[in-house]
Coordinates of C-alpha atoms in Angstrom, one line a residue:
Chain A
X179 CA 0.0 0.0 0.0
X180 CA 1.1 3.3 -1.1
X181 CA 2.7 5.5 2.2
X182 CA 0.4 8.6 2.3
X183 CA 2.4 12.1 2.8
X184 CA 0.3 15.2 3.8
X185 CA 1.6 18.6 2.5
X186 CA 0.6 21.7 4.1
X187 CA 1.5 24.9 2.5
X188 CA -0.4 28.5 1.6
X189 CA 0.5 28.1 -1.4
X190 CA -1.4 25.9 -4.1
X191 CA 1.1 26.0 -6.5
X192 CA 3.4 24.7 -4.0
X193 CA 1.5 22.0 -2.4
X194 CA 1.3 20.7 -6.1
X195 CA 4.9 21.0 -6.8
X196 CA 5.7 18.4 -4.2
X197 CA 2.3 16.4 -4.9
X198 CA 4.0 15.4 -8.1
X199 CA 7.4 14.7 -6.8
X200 CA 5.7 12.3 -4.2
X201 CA 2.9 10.7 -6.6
X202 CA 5.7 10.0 -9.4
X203 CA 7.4 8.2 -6.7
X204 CA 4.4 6.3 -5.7
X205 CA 3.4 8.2 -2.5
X206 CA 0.0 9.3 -1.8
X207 CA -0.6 12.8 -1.0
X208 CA -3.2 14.6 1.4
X209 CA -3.1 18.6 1.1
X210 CA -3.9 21.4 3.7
X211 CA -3.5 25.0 3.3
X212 CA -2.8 26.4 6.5
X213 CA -1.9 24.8 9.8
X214 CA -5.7 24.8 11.2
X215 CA -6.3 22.0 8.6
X216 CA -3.1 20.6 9.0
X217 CA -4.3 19.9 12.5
X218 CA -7.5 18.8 11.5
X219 CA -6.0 16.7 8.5
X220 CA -3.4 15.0 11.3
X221 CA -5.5 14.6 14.7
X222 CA -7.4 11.5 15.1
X223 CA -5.7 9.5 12.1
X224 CA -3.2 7.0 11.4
X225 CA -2.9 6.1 8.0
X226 CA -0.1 9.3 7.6
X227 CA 3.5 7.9 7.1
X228 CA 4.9 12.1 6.8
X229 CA 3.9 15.6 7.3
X230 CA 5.3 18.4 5.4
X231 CA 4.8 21.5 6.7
X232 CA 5.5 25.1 5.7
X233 CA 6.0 27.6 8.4
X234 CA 5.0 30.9 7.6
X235 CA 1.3 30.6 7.0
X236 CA -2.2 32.3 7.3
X237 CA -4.3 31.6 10.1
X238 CA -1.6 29.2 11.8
X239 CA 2.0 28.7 11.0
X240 CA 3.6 25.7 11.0
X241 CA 5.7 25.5 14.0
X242 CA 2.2 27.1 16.1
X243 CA 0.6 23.9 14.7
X244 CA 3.5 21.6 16.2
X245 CA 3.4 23.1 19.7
X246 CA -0.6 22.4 19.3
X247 CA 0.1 19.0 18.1
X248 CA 2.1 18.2 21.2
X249 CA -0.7 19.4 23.0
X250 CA -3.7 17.6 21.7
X251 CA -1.5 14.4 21.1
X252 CA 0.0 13.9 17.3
X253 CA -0.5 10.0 15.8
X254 CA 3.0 8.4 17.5
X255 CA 6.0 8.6 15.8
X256 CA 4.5 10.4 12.9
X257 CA 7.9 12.5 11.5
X258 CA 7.3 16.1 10.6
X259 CA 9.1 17.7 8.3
X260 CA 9.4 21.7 7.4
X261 CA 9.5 22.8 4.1
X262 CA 10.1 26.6 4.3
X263 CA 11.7 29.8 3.0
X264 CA 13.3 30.3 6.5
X265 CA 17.0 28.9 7.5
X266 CA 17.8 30.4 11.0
X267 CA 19.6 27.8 12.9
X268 CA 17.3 29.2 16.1
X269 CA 13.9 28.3 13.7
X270 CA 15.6 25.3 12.9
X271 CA 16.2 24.6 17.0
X272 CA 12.8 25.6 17.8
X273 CA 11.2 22.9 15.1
X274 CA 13.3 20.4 16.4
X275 CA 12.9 21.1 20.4
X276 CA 9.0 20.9 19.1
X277 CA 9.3 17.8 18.0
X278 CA 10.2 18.2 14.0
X279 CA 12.5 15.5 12.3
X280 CA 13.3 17.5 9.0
X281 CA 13.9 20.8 7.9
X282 CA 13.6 21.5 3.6
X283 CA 14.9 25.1 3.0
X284 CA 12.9 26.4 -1.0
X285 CA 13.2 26.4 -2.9
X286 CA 13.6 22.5 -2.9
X287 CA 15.4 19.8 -4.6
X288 CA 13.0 16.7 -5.5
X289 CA 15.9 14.6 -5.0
X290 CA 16.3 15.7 -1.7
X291 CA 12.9 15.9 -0.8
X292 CA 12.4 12.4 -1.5
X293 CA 15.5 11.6 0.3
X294 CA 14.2 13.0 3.2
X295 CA 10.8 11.3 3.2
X296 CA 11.8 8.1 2.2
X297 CA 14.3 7.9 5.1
X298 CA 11.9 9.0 7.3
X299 CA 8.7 7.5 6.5
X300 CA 10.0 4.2 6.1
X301 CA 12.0 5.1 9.9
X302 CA 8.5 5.2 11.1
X303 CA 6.7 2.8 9.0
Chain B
X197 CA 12.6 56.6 10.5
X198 CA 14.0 57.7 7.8
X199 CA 14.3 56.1 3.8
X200 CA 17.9 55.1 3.5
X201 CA 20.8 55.3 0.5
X202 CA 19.2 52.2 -0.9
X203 CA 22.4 50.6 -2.9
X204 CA 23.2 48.2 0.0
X205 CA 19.9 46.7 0.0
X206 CA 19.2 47.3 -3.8
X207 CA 22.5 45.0 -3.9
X208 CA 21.6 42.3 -1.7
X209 CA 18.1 41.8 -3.9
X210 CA 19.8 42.1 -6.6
X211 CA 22.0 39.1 -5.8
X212 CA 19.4 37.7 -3.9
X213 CA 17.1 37.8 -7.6
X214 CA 20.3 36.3 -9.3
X215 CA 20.2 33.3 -7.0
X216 CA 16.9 32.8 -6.7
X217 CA 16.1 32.5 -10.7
X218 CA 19.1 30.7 -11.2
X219 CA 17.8 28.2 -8.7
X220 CA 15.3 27.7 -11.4
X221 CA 17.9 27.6 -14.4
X222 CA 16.7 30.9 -15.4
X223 CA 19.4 33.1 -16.2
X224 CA 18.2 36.6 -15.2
X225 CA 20.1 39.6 -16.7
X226 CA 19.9 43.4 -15.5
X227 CA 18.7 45.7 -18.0
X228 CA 17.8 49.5 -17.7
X229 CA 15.0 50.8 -16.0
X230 CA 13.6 51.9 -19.2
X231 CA 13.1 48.6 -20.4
X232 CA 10.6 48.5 -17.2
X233 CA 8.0 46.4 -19.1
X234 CA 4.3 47.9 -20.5
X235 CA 2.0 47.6 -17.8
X236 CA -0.7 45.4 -19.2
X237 CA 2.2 42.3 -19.2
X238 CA 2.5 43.1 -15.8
X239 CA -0.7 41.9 -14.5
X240 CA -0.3 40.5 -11.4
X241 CA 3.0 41.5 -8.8
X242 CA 3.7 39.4 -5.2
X243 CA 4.4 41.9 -2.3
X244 CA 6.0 40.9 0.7
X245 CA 5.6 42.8 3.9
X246 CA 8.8 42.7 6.5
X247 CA 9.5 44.6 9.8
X248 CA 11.8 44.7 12.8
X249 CA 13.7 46.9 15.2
X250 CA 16.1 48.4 12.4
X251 CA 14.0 48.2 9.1
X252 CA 10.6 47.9 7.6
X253 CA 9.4 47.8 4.5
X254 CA 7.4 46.1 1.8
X255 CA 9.2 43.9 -1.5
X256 CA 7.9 43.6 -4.5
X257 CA 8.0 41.4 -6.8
X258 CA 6.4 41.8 -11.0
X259 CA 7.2 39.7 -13.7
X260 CA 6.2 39.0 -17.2
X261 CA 4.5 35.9 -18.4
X262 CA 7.5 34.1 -19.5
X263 CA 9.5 33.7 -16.1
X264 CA 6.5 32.4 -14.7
X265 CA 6.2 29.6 -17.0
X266 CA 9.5 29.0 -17.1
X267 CA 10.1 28.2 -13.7
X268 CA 6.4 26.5 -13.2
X269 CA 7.0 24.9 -16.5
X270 CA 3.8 22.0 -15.3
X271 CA 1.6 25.2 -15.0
X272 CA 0.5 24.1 -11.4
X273 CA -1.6 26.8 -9.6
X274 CA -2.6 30.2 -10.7
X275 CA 0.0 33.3 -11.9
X276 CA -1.0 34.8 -9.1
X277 CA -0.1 32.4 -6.5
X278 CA 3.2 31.4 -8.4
X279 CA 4.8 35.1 -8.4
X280 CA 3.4 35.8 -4.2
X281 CA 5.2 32.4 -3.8
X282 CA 8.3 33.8 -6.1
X283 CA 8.4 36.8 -3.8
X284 CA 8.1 34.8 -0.6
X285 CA 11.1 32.9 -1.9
X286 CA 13.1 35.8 -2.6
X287 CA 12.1 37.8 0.8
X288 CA 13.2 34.4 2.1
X289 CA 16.6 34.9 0.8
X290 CA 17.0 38.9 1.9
X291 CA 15.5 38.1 5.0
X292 CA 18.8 35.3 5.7
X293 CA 21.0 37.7 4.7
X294 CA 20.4 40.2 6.8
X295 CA 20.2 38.3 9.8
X296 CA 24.1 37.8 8.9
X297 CA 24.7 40.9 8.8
X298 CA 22.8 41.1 12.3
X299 CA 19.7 42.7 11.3
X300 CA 16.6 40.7 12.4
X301 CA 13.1 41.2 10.3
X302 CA 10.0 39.4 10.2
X303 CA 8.2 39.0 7.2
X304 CA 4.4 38.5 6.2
X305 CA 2.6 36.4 4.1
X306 CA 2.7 37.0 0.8
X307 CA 0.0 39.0 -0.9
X308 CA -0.8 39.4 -4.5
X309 CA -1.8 42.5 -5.8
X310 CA -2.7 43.2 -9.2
X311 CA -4.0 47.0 -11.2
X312 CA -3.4 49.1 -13.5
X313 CA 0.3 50.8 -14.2
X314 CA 2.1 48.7 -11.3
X315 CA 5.3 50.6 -10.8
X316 CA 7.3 52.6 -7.9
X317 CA 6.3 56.1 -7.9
X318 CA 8.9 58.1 -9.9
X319 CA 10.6 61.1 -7.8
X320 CA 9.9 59.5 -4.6
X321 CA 11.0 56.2 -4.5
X322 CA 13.5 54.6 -6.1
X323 CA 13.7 52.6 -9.4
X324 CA 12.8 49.3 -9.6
X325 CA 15.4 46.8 -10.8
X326 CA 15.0 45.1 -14.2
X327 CA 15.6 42.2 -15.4
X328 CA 15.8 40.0 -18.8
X329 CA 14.5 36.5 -18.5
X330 CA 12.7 33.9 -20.4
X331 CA 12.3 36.2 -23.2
X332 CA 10.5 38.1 -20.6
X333 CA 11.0 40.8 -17.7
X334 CA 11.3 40.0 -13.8
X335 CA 11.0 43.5 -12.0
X336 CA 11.8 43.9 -8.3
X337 CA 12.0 46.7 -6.0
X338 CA 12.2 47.1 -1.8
X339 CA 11.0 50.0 -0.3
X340 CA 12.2 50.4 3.4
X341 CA 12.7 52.7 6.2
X342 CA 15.3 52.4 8.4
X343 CA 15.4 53.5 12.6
X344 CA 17.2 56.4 12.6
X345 CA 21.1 56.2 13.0
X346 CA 20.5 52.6 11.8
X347 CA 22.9 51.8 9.1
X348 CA 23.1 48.5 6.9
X349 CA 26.2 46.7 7.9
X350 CA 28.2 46.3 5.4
X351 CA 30.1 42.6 6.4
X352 CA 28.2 39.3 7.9
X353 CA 28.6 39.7 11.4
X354 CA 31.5 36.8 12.8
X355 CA 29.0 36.0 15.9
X356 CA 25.9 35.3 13.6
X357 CA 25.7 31.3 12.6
X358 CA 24.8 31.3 9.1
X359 CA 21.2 30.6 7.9
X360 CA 20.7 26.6 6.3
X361 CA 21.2 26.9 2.7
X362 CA 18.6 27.3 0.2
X363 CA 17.7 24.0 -1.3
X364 CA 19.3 22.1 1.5
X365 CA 17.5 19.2 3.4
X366 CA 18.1 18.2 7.3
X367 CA 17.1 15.2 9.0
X368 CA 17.5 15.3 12.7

C-alpha cells in the first residue's frame, strides 16, 4: 500500500509542486492550506507515514501547529518535516525542540525531498 | 525613521534575484530601468511585507509571463499564486542575509496584488530593478525605512551562525 504524505502549504502552487514529486514516486498525497487543517488533516488519524509543513502561513504557522500538536497528542512517531523559505539555525532549534524530524529550505530539490521522506517514512513505518 | 541610500539593500536583492532564478535555471540579466515592461504584461505583482527593530518595509516582486512559466514549467496553480510564492522565496533569501549581517526582520505572508500601471512612484521612491528573462522581464523593487542612526552593515557579522542553505534538506 502506497505510504500517504500530507503537505501543508499557503501556497497551491506549492502543495502541487511536491504532490508530483511524491505521486511519481508512488506516495500518496493529502493537502492542507494552513496549519488549522493541518491539524484537522493530522489529529485523530493514522494512515499518515509524513507531514510536510510550511512555516510561515495564514491563520496558523507551521511550527504554532506543532506546539498544538504536542498538546492535543500527534499520531506516535508520525515525522514532521518543514519545508520553508526560513534557515535560522534558532527556527531550525525551535522545530526540532517541538518535535520536528526534518527541515527543507525552498526552494527545494526533489531529490532531496524524496530523500528526506523516504528515510523517514519508512523510519516510522 | 528615515528612507535610507538604498544601494546596499538594492545589492543584496539584486544578488538575492540572481540566485533565486538561477535556482530555477533561469538566467536573469539586468537591463535599464527603461526597459521596465508595458503595464498590461505586468498583470499581477507578489508583495511581501517585512518589519523589525532596524527596518521595515514592503518587497515587491512583478514579472512578465514568460518567467513564470519557465520556472512553473507544469503550470500548477494560478500566476497569481506562483509570483506571491516567487516573492516569498526571494524575501526568504534577503531576509537570511540580513540576519548575517545582524539585522533581524520578520516577514508577512505573501500578498498578491494586481491593477493598473504597477510601478514605484517616480521622484519618490526609487527605481525598480529590471531584469531579462525567459524572453521576458522579472521587475523587483524594496522600499524600506530604516530607525534612525541605523545603518546597513556592510560585512556578515562573525558572531551570527549562518542561515541553512537554500535548497538544503536536514534530517534530525
Amino acid at each position: 500500500m502506497a505510504k500517504k504524505i500530507l503537505i501543508i502549504d499557503d501556497s497551491a502552487t506549492v502543495r502541487q509542486q511536491v504532490r508530483k514529486v511524491l505521486v511519481d514516486a508512488s506516495f500518496e498525497v493529502v493537502e492542507a492550506a494552513d496549519g488549522v487543517e493541518g491539524l484537522d488533516a493530522i489529529v485523530g488519524r493514522q494512515d499518515l507515514a509524513a507531514v510536510l509543513c510550511d512555516v510561515n502561513m495564514p491563520r496558523m504557522g507551521g511550527l504554532e501547529m506543532l506546539e498544538m500538536l504536542n498538546a492535543k497528542g500527534r499520531p506516535a512517531g508520525l515525522p514532521i518535516v518543514m519545508l520553508t523559505t526560513e534557515g535560522q539555525p534558532a527556527l531550525v532549534q525551535k522545530a526540532k525542540a517541538a518535535g520536528a524530524k526534518g527541515w527543507i529550505v525552498k526552494p527545494f530539490k526533489a531529490e532531496l525531498l524524496l530523500a528526506t521522506i523516504r528515510k523517514l517514512a519508512i523510519m516510522e513505518g | 525613521m528615515k528612507n535610507p541610500d538604498n544601494r546596499p539593500i538594492d545589492d543584496l536583492v539584486f544578488d538575492c534575484c540572481r540566485e533565486l532564478f538561477a535556482a530555477y535555471e533561469l538566467d536573469v540579466s539586468p537591463r535599464d530601468r527603461s526597459d521596465f515592461p508595458a503595464t498590461e504584461e505586468l498583470a499581477v505583482c507578489g508583495v511581501m511585507g517585512f518589519g523589525g527593530k532596524s527596518m521595515r518595509g514592503a518587497l515587491v516582486l512583478a514579472t512578465t509571463r514568460e518567467p513564470l512559466e519557465h520556472t512553473n514549467p507544469n503550470g500548477f496553480g494560478s500566476q497569481r499564486d506562483w509570483v506571491c510564492e516567487l516573492a516569498n522565496q526571494l524575501m526568504g533569501r534577503v531576509k537570511n542575509r540580513l540576519v548575517a549581517l545582524g539585522v533581524e526582520i520578520h516577514l508577512a505572508t505573501p500578498a498578491g496584488l494586481s491593477g493598473e500601471n504597477l510601478s514605484p512612484a517616480p521622484g519618490k521612491l526609487r527605481a525598480p530593478q529590471v531584469f531579462a528573462a525567459a524572453n521576458g522581464f522579472v521587475c523587483v523593487w524594496i522600499d524600506c525605512e530604516f530607525m534612525d542612526g541605523f545603518e546597513l552593515p556592510a560585512a556578515p557579522s562573525p558572531e551570527v551562525e549562518p542561515a541553512i542553505a537554500e535548497g538544503e534538506a536536514l534530517v534530525f
